Coordinates of C-alpha atoms in Angstrom, one line a residue:
Chain A
M1 CA 1.5 -12.7 -18.1
T2 CA 4.4 -12.5 -15.7
E3 CA 7.1 -9.8 -16.4
K4 CA 9.9 -12.1 -15.3
K5 CA 11.9 -13.4 -18.2
L6 CA 11.8 -17.2 -18.0
K7 CA 14.6 -19.2 -19.6
T8 CA 14.1 -21.4 -22.6
G9 CA 16.0 -24.6 -23.4
A10 CA 18.3 -22.7 -25.7
D11 CA 19.6 -20.7 -22.8
F12 CA 21.3 -23.8 -21.3
A13 CA 24.6 -25.5 -22.1
W14 CA 24.7 -29.3 -21.4
K15 CA 26.4 -28.7 -18.1
D16 CA 23.5 -26.5 -17.0
M17 CA 20.8 -29.0 -17.6
E18 CA 18.8 -30.1 -14.6
V19 CA 19.4 -33.7 -13.5
G20 CA 16.9 -35.9 -15.4
N21 CA 15.6 -32.9 -17.3
I22 CA 13.5 -31.9 -14.2
V23 CA 11.8 -28.5 -14.5
T24 CA 12.2 -26.7 -11.2
E25 CA 10.9 -23.3 -12.5
V26 CA 7.1 -23.1 -12.1
G27 CA 5.1 -21.9 -15.1
N28 CA 7.7 -21.8 -17.7
A29 CA 5.6 -23.7 -20.3
S30 CA 4.4 -20.2 -21.3
V31 CA 7.9 -19.3 -22.7
R32 CA 7.4 -22.0 -25.4
E33 CA 5.0 -20.8 -28.0
T34 CA 3.2 -23.8 -29.3
G35 CA 0.5 -22.3 -31.6
D36 CA 2.5 -22.9 -34.9
W37 CA 1.0 -26.3 -35.8
R38 CA -2.5 -24.9 -36.0
T39 CA -4.4 -25.4 -39.2
E40 CA -7.6 -23.5 -38.3
R41 CA -8.0 -20.5 -36.1
P42 CA -11.0 -19.3 -34.1
I43 CA -12.6 -16.0 -35.3
L44 CA -14.8 -14.3 -32.7
D45 CA -17.9 -12.3 -33.9
K46 CA -18.2 -9.7 -31.2
E47 CA -21.8 -8.9 -32.3
K48 CA -22.9 -12.4 -31.3
C49 CA -20.7 -12.9 -28.2
T50 CA -22.5 -12.7 -24.9
K51 CA -19.3 -12.8 -22.8
C52 CA -20.5 -16.0 -21.1
A53 CA -16.9 -17.3 -20.8
L54 CA -17.7 -20.9 -21.7
C55 CA -14.9 -20.9 -24.3
W56 CA -12.5 -19.7 -21.6
I57 CA -13.6 -22.6 -19.3
Y58 CA -13.5 -25.3 -22.0
C59 CA -10.2 -24.3 -23.7
P60 CA -7.9 -27.3 -22.9
D61 CA -4.8 -25.2 -23.3
A62 CA -5.7 -22.0 -21.4
A63 CA -5.1 -20.2 -24.7
I64 CA -8.3 -18.1 -24.4
K65 CA -7.9 -15.0 -22.3
P66 CA -10.3 -12.2 -21.2
S67 CA -9.8 -8.9 -23.0
E68 CA -10.2 -5.4 -21.4
E69 CA -13.6 -5.0 -23.0
G70 CA -14.8 -8.3 -21.4
Y71 CA -14.6 -10.5 -24.5
Y72 CA -12.8 -13.8 -24.6
E73 CA -10.2 -14.2 -27.3
A74 CA -7.7 -16.8 -28.3
D75 CA -4.0 -16.1 -27.9
L76 CA -2.8 -17.4 -31.3
Y77 CA 0.7 -18.0 -29.9
Y78 CA -0.7 -21.0 -27.9
C79 CA -4.1 -21.8 -29.6
K80 CA -3.8 -25.2 -31.4
G81 CA -7.0 -24.7 -33.4
C82 CA -8.8 -27.7 -31.8
G83 CA -12.2 -26.0 -32.3
I84 CA -13.7 -26.9 -28.9
C85 CA -14.5 -23.2 -28.2
A86 CA -16.4 -22.9 -31.5
D87 CA -18.2 -26.1 -30.7
I88 CA -19.2 -25.1 -27.1
C89 CA -20.2 -21.5 -27.9
P90 CA -24.0 -21.3 -27.3
A91 CA -24.3 -18.1 -29.3
G92 CA -22.4 -19.4 -32.4
A93 CA -20.0 -16.5 -32.1
I94 CA -16.8 -18.4 -32.9
T95 CA -16.1 -19.7 -36.4
M96 CA -13.1 -21.9 -37.2
T97 CA -11.3 -20.5 -40.3
E98 CA -8.6 -22.2 -42.4
E99 CA -5.2 -20.6 -41.7
E100 CA -4.6 -20.0 -45.4
E101 CA -7.8 -17.9 -45.7
K102 CA -7.7 -14.2 -44.8
Chain B
M1 CA 27.1 -61.3 14.7
S2 CA 26.6 -62.0 11.1
K3 CA 25.3 -65.5 10.3
R4 CA 26.0 -68.0 7.6
V5 CA 22.8 -69.5 6.0
G6 CA 21.8 -71.5 3.0
L7 CA 20.0 -69.3 0.5
E8 CA 19.4 -69.4 -3.2
A9 CA 20.4 -66.2 -5.0
S10 CA 16.8 -65.1 -5.4
H11 CA 16.2 -65.2 -1.7
A12 CA 19.6 -63.6 -1.1
A13 CA 18.5 -60.6 -3.2
A14 CA 15.1 -60.5 -1.5
E15 CA 16.9 -60.6 1.9
A16 CA 19.2 -57.7 0.8
A17 CA 16.1 -55.6 -0.3
R18 CA 14.6 -56.3 3.1
M19 CA 17.7 -55.3 5.0
A20 CA 17.9 -52.2 2.8
D21 CA 14.4 -51.5 4.2
V22 CA 12.9 -50.7 0.8
D23 CA 9.7 -48.7 0.8
V24 CA 8.1 -49.9 -2.4
V25 CA 8.3 -53.2 -4.3
A26 CA 6.5 -53.4 -7.6
A27 CA 7.2 -56.6 -9.6
Y28 CA 5.6 -59.1 -11.9
P29 CA 6.6 -62.8 -11.5
I30 CA 8.4 -64.5 -14.3
T31 CA 10.6 -67.5 -14.4
P32 CA 13.4 -67.6 -13.2
Q33 CA 12.9 -64.5 -11.1
T34 CA 9.6 -65.6 -9.4
H35 CA 11.1 -66.5 -6.0
I36 CA 12.2 -62.8 -5.5
P37 CA 8.7 -61.1 -5.6
E38 CA 7.2 -64.2 -3.9
R39 CA 9.6 -63.9 -1.0
L40 CA 9.2 -60.1 -0.7
A41 CA 5.4 -60.4 -0.9
E42 CA 5.6 -62.9 2.0
M43 CA 7.9 -60.6 4.0
V44 CA 5.4 -57.7 3.6
A45 CA 2.4 -59.9 4.4
D46 CA 4.2 -61.3 7.5
G47 CA 5.2 -57.8 8.7
E48 CA 8.9 -58.5 8.3
L49 CA 9.2 -55.7 5.8
N50 CA 7.3 -52.4 6.1
A51 CA 6.9 -51.7 2.4
A52 CA 4.2 -51.2 -0.1
Y53 CA 4.0 -54.3 -2.3
I54 CA 2.3 -53.3 -5.6
P55 CA 1.0 -56.4 -7.5
V56 CA 1.0 -55.2 -11.1
E57 CA -0.4 -56.7 -14.3
S58 CA 2.9 -56.7 -16.3
E59 CA 6.6 -55.8 -16.2
H60 CA 5.8 -52.6 -18.1
S61 CA 3.6 -51.6 -15.2
A62 CA 6.0 -52.9 -12.6
L63 CA 8.8 -50.5 -13.7
S64 CA 6.4 -47.7 -14.3
A65 CA 5.0 -48.0 -10.8
C66 CA 8.6 -48.0 -9.5
L67 CA 9.3 -44.7 -11.3
G68 CA 6.4 -43.1 -9.5
A69 CA 7.7 -44.4 -6.2
V70 CA 11.1 -43.0 -6.7
A71 CA 9.6 -39.7 -7.9
V72 CA 8.3 -39.1 -4.3
G73 CA 11.5 -40.3 -2.7
A74 CA 10.8 -43.9 -1.9
R75 CA 13.5 -46.5 -1.8
T76 CA 12.4 -48.9 -4.6
F77 CA 13.1 -52.4 -5.7
T78 CA 12.0 -54.6 -8.5
A79 CA 13.2 -57.7 -10.4
T80 CA 12.6 -59.4 -13.7
A81 CA 14.1 -61.7 -16.3
G82 CA 14.2 -62.4 -20.0
Q83 CA 10.9 -61.6 -21.7
G84 CA 9.8 -59.5 -18.7
L85 CA 12.8 -57.2 -19.2
E86 CA 11.9 -57.0 -22.9
L87 CA 8.3 -56.0 -22.1
M88 CA 9.5 -53.2 -19.8
H89 CA 12.1 -52.1 -22.3
E90 CA 10.8 -48.6 -23.0
V91 CA 10.5 -47.8 -19.3
V92 CA 14.0 -49.1 -18.7
Y93 CA 15.3 -46.1 -20.7
V94 CA 12.9 -43.7 -18.9
A95 CA 14.3 -44.7 -15.5
S96 CA 17.9 -43.8 -16.3
S97 CA 17.0 -40.7 -18.3
M98 CA 14.9 -39.3 -15.5
R99 CA 17.8 -40.3 -13.1
Y100 CA 15.6 -42.4 -10.8
P101 CA 17.8 -44.5 -8.6
L102 CA 16.0 -47.8 -8.1
V103 CA 17.5 -51.3 -7.9
M104 CA 16.4 -54.1 -10.3
T105 CA 17.6 -57.7 -10.1
I106 CA 17.8 -59.5 -13.4
C107 CA 17.8 -63.3 -13.3
N108 CA 19.4 -63.6 -16.7
R109 CA 17.3 -65.7 -19.1
A110 CA 17.4 -66.4 -22.8
L111 CA 15.0 -64.7 -25.2
S112 CA 12.2 -66.3 -27.3
A113 CA 11.9 -67.9 -29.8
P114 CA 12.0 -70.8 -29.3
L115 CA 10.6 -70.2 -25.8
S116 CA 13.3 -70.8 -23.2
V117 CA 13.0 -70.1 -19.5
W118 CA 16.7 -71.1 -19.1
G119 CA 19.7 -68.9 -18.7
D120 CA 22.0 -66.9 -20.9
H121 CA 22.9 -63.2 -21.2
S122 CA 20.6 -62.2 -24.2
D123 CA 18.3 -60.2 -21.9
A124 CA 21.2 -58.3 -20.4
M125 CA 22.8 -57.5 -23.7
A126 CA 19.5 -56.2 -25.1
V127 CA 19.5 -53.5 -22.3
R128 CA 23.2 -52.7 -22.6
D129 CA 22.7 -49.2 -23.9
T130 CA 19.8 -48.2 -21.6
G131 CA 21.9 -46.0 -19.3
W132 CA 21.7 -48.1 -16.1
I133 CA 24.7 -49.0 -13.9
Q134 CA 25.0 -52.8 -14.4
V135 CA 27.0 -55.4 -12.5
F136 CA 27.2 -59.2 -12.8
C137 CA 27.3 -61.6 -9.9
Q138 CA 29.3 -64.9 -9.7
N139 CA 27.5 -66.5 -6.7
N140 CA 24.8 -66.0 -4.2
Q141 CA 26.9 -64.1 -1.7
E142 CA 27.5 -61.5 -4.5
A143 CA 23.8 -61.5 -5.3
F144 CA 23.2 -60.3 -1.7
D145 CA 26.2 -58.0 -1.6
M146 CA 25.7 -56.3 -5.0
T147 CA 22.0 -55.6 -4.2
L148 CA 22.9 -53.8 -1.1
W149 CA 25.8 -52.0 -2.8
A150 CA 23.5 -51.0 -5.7
F151 CA 21.2 -48.9 -3.3
R152 CA 24.3 -47.2 -1.8
V153 CA 25.7 -46.2 -5.2
G154 CA 22.6 -45.5 -7.2
E155 CA 21.1 -43.2 -4.6
D156 CA 24.3 -41.3 -4.0
S157 CA 23.5 -37.6 -4.8
R158 CA 26.5 -37.6 -7.2
V159 CA 25.1 -40.5 -9.1
L160 CA 21.3 -40.8 -9.2
F161 CA 21.1 -43.7 -11.6
P162 CA 19.1 -46.9 -11.5
V163 CA 21.2 -50.0 -11.0
M164 CA 20.7 -53.5 -12.5
V165 CA 22.2 -56.4 -10.6
H166 CA 22.5 -59.4 -13.0
F167 CA 22.8 -63.0 -11.9
D168 CA 22.3 -66.2 -13.9
G169 CA 18.8 -67.6 -14.0
F170 CA 18.6 -71.1 -12.4
H171 CA 22.4 -71.5 -12.1
L172 CA 22.2 -69.0 -9.2
S173 CA 18.6 -68.0 -8.8
H174 CA 17.4 -71.5 -7.9
V175 CA 20.6 -72.9 -6.4
T176 CA 21.2 -72.9 -2.6
E177 CA 24.7 -71.8 -1.5
P178 CA 26.0 -70.5 1.8
V179 CA 25.5 -66.8 2.2
I180 CA 26.8 -64.6 5.0
L181 CA 24.0 -62.3 6.2
P182 CA 25.2 -59.3 8.1
E183 CA 23.7 -57.7 11.2
Q184 CA 21.1 -55.0 10.5
E185 CA 23.4 -52.5 12.3
E186 CA 26.2 -53.2 9.8
V187 CA 23.7 -52.6 6.9
D188 CA 22.5 -49.4 8.4
R189 CA 26.1 -48.2 8.8
F190 CA 26.8 -48.9 5.1
L191 CA 23.5 -47.7 3.7
P192 CA 22.1 -44.3 4.8
G193 CA 18.4 -43.5 4.3
F194 CA 17.4 -42.4 0.8
Q195 CA 17.3 -38.6 0.4
Y196 CA 16.1 -38.0 -3.1
P197 CA 16.8 -34.3 -3.8
F198 CA 14.0 -33.9 -6.3
A199 CA 11.2 -35.7 -4.5
L200 CA 7.8 -34.5 -5.7
N201 CA 6.2 -32.3 -3.1
P202 CA 3.1 -30.1 -3.6
D203 CA 4.7 -27.4 -1.5
E204 CA 7.6 -27.1 -3.9
P205 CA 6.1 -27.7 -7.3
M206 CA 8.3 -29.0 -10.1
T207 CA 7.9 -31.0 -13.3
H208 CA 9.3 -34.5 -13.9
G209 CA 9.2 -36.0 -17.3
A210 CA 8.6 -32.9 -19.4
F211 CA 9.1 -33.4 -23.2
G212 CA 12.4 -32.6 -24.8
P213 CA 12.2 -30.7 -28.1
P214 CA 15.2 -30.6 -30.4
D215 CA 16.7 -27.5 -28.7
I216 CA 17.3 -29.4 -25.4
Y217 CA 17.1 -33.1 -26.1
A218 CA 20.7 -33.4 -27.2
E219 CA 22.1 -31.5 -24.3
T220 CA 20.1 -33.6 -21.9
K221 CA 21.5 -36.8 -23.4
I222 CA 25.1 -35.6 -23.2
A223 CA 24.6 -34.5 -19.6
Q224 CA 23.2 -38.0 -18.9
E225 CA 26.1 -39.8 -20.7
V226 CA 28.8 -37.8 -18.8
A227 CA 27.1 -38.3 -15.5
L228 CA 26.9 -42.1 -16.0
R229 CA 30.6 -42.3 -16.9
K230 CA 31.5 -40.1 -13.9
S231 CA 29.6 -42.5 -11.6
K232 CA 32.5 -44.9 -11.8
D233 CA 34.3 -43.0 -9.1
V234 CA 31.4 -43.5 -6.7
I235 CA 31.0 -47.1 -7.9
I236 CA 34.6 -47.8 -6.8
Q237 CA 34.2 -45.9 -3.6
G238 CA 31.1 -47.9 -2.9
F239 CA 33.0 -51.2 -3.4
K240 CA 35.7 -49.9 -0.9
E241 CA 33.1 -48.8 1.7
F242 CA 31.3 -52.1 1.3
G243 CA 34.6 -54.0 2.0
D244 CA 35.3 -51.8 5.0
V245 CA 32.0 -52.7 6.6
F246 CA 31.5 -56.3 5.5
G247 CA 35.1 -57.5 4.7
R248 CA 34.4 -58.4 1.1
Y249 CA 36.1 -56.2 -1.4
Y250 CA 35.0 -56.0 -5.0
Q251 CA 36.5 -54.5 -8.2
P252 CA 35.1 -53.5 -11.6
V253 CA 37.5 -56.0 -13.2
E254 CA 38.6 -58.9 -11.1
L255 CA 41.6 -61.1 -11.7
Y256 CA 42.2 -64.7 -10.9
K257 CA 45.7 -66.2 -11.1
T258 CA 46.7 -63.8 -13.8
E259 CA 50.2 -63.2 -12.6
R260 CA 52.6 -63.8 -15.5
A261 CA 49.8 -65.4 -17.5
R262 CA 50.3 -65.0 -21.3
T263 CA 46.7 -66.0 -22.0
L264 CA 43.6 -64.6 -20.2
L265 CA 40.0 -65.9 -20.4
L266 CA 37.3 -63.2 -19.8
T267 CA 33.9 -64.3 -18.5
M268 CA 30.9 -62.8 -16.7
G269 CA 28.5 -64.0 -14.1
S270 CA 28.4 -67.5 -12.5
F271 CA 30.3 -69.1 -15.3
S272 CA 33.4 -67.3 -14.0
E273 CA 33.5 -69.8 -11.1
T274 CA 33.4 -72.8 -13.4
A275 CA 36.0 -71.2 -15.6
K276 CA 38.2 -70.7 -12.5
I277 CA 38.4 -74.5 -12.0
A278 CA 39.5 -74.8 -15.6
I279 CA 42.2 -72.2 -14.9
D280 CA 43.3 -74.3 -11.9
T281 CA 43.5 -77.4 -13.9
K282 CA 45.5 -75.7 -16.7
Q283 CA 47.9 -74.1 -14.2
D284 CA 48.5 -77.4 -12.6
Q285 CA 49.5 -78.7 -16.0
G286 CA 52.0 -75.8 -16.1
E287 CA 50.1 -73.7 -18.6
S288 CA 50.3 -69.9 -18.5
V289 CA 46.6 -68.9 -18.3
G290 CA 44.5 -66.8 -16.0
L291 CA 41.0 -65.4 -15.7
V292 CA 39.4 -62.0 -15.9
N293 CA 35.9 -61.6 -14.3
L294 CA 34.1 -58.6 -15.7
R295 CA 31.9 -57.4 -12.8
L296 CA 31.1 -53.9 -13.9
W297 CA 29.4 -53.8 -17.3
R298 CA 28.1 -50.3 -17.4
P299 CA 29.8 -47.8 -17.2
F300 CA 32.3 -50.0 -19.0
P301 CA 35.6 -50.2 -17.0
F302 CA 38.0 -49.2 -19.8
E303 CA 41.1 -48.3 -17.7
E304 CA 40.8 -51.4 -15.4
L305 CA 40.4 -53.7 -18.4
R306 CA 43.4 -52.2 -20.3
Q307 CA 45.5 -52.5 -17.1
A308 CA 44.4 -56.1 -16.6
V309 CA 45.5 -57.3 -20.1
R310 CA 48.5 -55.0 -20.8
D311 CA 51.1 -57.8 -20.7
V312 CA 49.0 -60.5 -22.3
E313 CA 49.4 -62.1 -25.7
T314 CA 45.9 -63.6 -26.0
L315 CA 42.6 -62.6 -24.6
I316 CA 39.7 -65.1 -25.0
V317 CA 36.3 -63.6 -24.4
F318 CA 33.5 -65.9 -23.7
D319 CA 30.0 -64.7 -24.4
R320 CA 26.5 -66.2 -23.5
C321 CA 24.7 -64.2 -26.3
I322 CA 24.8 -63.8 -30.0
S323 CA 24.8 -60.4 -31.6
F324 CA 23.0 -61.5 -34.7
G325 CA 24.8 -60.5 -37.9
G326 CA 27.3 -58.6 -35.8
P327 CA 31.1 -58.8 -35.3
G328 CA 31.2 -61.4 -32.5
G329 CA 29.9 -62.0 -29.0
P330 CA 28.7 -58.6 -27.6
V331 CA 31.1 -58.6 -24.7
C332 CA 33.9 -59.5 -27.0
S333 CA 33.0 -56.6 -29.4
E334 CA 33.2 -54.1 -26.5
V335 CA 36.5 -55.5 -25.2
R336 CA 38.0 -55.3 -28.7
S337 CA 36.8 -51.7 -29.0
A338 CA 38.3 -50.9 -25.6
L339 CA 41.7 -52.2 -26.7
Y340 CA 41.8 -51.2 -30.4
N341 CA 43.6 -47.9 -30.0
Q342 CA 46.2 -49.3 -27.6
K343 CA 49.7 -49.4 -29.0
E344 CA 50.2 -52.9 -27.5
R345 CA 47.2 -55.1 -27.3
P346 CA 46.6 -58.8 -27.1
S347 CA 44.9 -60.7 -29.9
V348 CA 41.2 -60.9 -28.9
V349 CA 39.3 -64.1 -29.7
S350 CA 35.5 -64.5 -29.5
L351 CA 33.8 -67.7 -28.3
V352 CA 30.1 -68.1 -27.7
G353 CA 28.4 -70.8 -25.6
G354 CA 26.1 -71.6 -22.7
L355 CA 23.0 -70.4 -24.7
G356 CA 19.5 -71.0 -23.4
G357 CA 20.6 -72.9 -20.3
R358 CA 23.2 -75.1 -22.0
D359 CA 25.7 -76.1 -19.4
M360 CA 29.3 -75.2 -19.7
S361 CA 31.5 -77.8 -17.9
V362 CA 35.1 -77.4 -16.7
K363 CA 36.1 -79.4 -19.7
D364 CA 34.2 -77.0 -22.0
F365 CA 36.2 -74.1 -20.6
E366 CA 39.4 -76.1 -21.1
Y367 CA 38.3 -76.4 -24.7
V368 CA 37.6 -72.6 -24.8
I369 CA 41.1 -71.9 -23.6
D370 CA 42.8 -74.4 -26.0
R371 CA 40.8 -73.5 -29.0
G372 CA 41.1 -69.7 -28.2
R373 CA 44.9 -70.0 -28.2
E374 CA 44.8 -71.9 -31.4
I375 CA 42.6 -69.3 -33.1
A376 CA 45.0 -66.5 -31.8
E377 CA 47.9 -68.4 -33.4
K378 CA 46.5 -69.6 -36.7
G379 CA 43.3 -67.6 -37.1
S380 CA 39.8 -68.8 -37.8
K381 CA 37.5 -68.6 -40.8
E382 CA 34.7 -67.6 -38.5
L383 CA 34.1 -64.2 -36.8
F384 CA 33.4 -66.1 -33.6
E385 CA 33.5 -69.8 -32.7
T386 CA 31.0 -71.7 -30.7
V387 CA 31.2 -74.3 -27.9
G388 CA 29.3 -77.5 -27.7
I389 CA 27.2 -77.0 -30.9
R390 CA 26.4 -80.3 -32.7
G391 CA 27.9 -80.3 -36.2
K392 CA 30.8 -78.2 -37.5
V393 CA 29.7 -74.5 -37.5
T394 CA 30.6 -72.6 -40.6
G395 CA 29.1 -69.5 -42.2
I396 CA 29.8 -66.9 -39.5
R397 CA 31.7 -64.8 -41.9
G398 CA 32.1 -61.1 -42.5

């Protein structure tokens, strides 16, 4: 993650809007947290995980990130709960769990 | 030397696009616009115009392809009519909201059903609120002139809006009139190359067409609205610059024999020329009546209209469209709104005619003037009255 504080829409008055709503700042999609409409979240079983990184490759939203220990875990601020990582995992290490369940 | 040639309005518009040296044309043929894409395709095939001609499978695709072209900074032209404009409707909004300055000719046509390929202003009124700059032409010379002017104004870095140039299907699109074609050198003097400031370029990445959640959508729309209204200054400057180069000066609101006239008739498009003959006849008979031709439709020329009618008792507005279940002809409703808060305002009368290619003769316009004055004096039971409908029309009440 970049340290630079990127602006969100709420930082702009109407006069500051870019012509045609064009986004000239590269990479600012990351300031908008889009994980809040998820109904299921992926839970990783580190015992089973082989660190093959297929989940990281297949995640359509780049929401899976490598951790310091070499595992791949979903950033729940961006994960939409699509379940592709759980489906693709050859070791069966990812389980989709209802958000309501603990 | 400029030359005077016989051209139908369709070919005049195509000629203007050629002289503007457009880079991309994407259009789908539809009556009565067909001659425009036909002629442009011919020009490209014959090497008279160095442009990409994109044959598309629908009007929705035509305008979508145009947006892509403008996004990379290409000078872009398209044309459509009636049902075609309806089919591209969602993209019409996208063009103006993304501030993509392309030029689109509309050969005004009635809307189905019943199926009609003939002219009226229903298609134009259905895109009234889409955020484009819109002008109407009275004749084929204006079809050429307004097309050229549209590129100059829309592409101006202070504007960056798409422009619709309306002219009447068949009445102009298929009728040959003398048109003065300028020298290429004059066109180049008037119209600089297109420098789109946000052209997509892999070396300077940016995003066009991002989504707008509730925290920015409203601000975006207000910015667009203010920008469209502000474009009027450049529109007027563009008319002036056009006149300085080509010798023909246009105005947002144009007056014909209005001096000391107590009654004014307001019309748009080619019917203004027929109405002018009715004005001549009436003035010859000593009647105090003049004509207002509304050229600029969006942004609406409020000040110019108020100025034009300030000393007038009666303003008769002639519409070629019905606003079903509404207060009157759509142009008349706008004119009334524009004048409503004025301390002194004329009585405004709405008459509708010329629907679906029905001719309006000079005599018909004489009737519009006579009946309009009568309504202003004695009132009418109807919200608007009609011209040339068989059988007495009642039941337009509110």
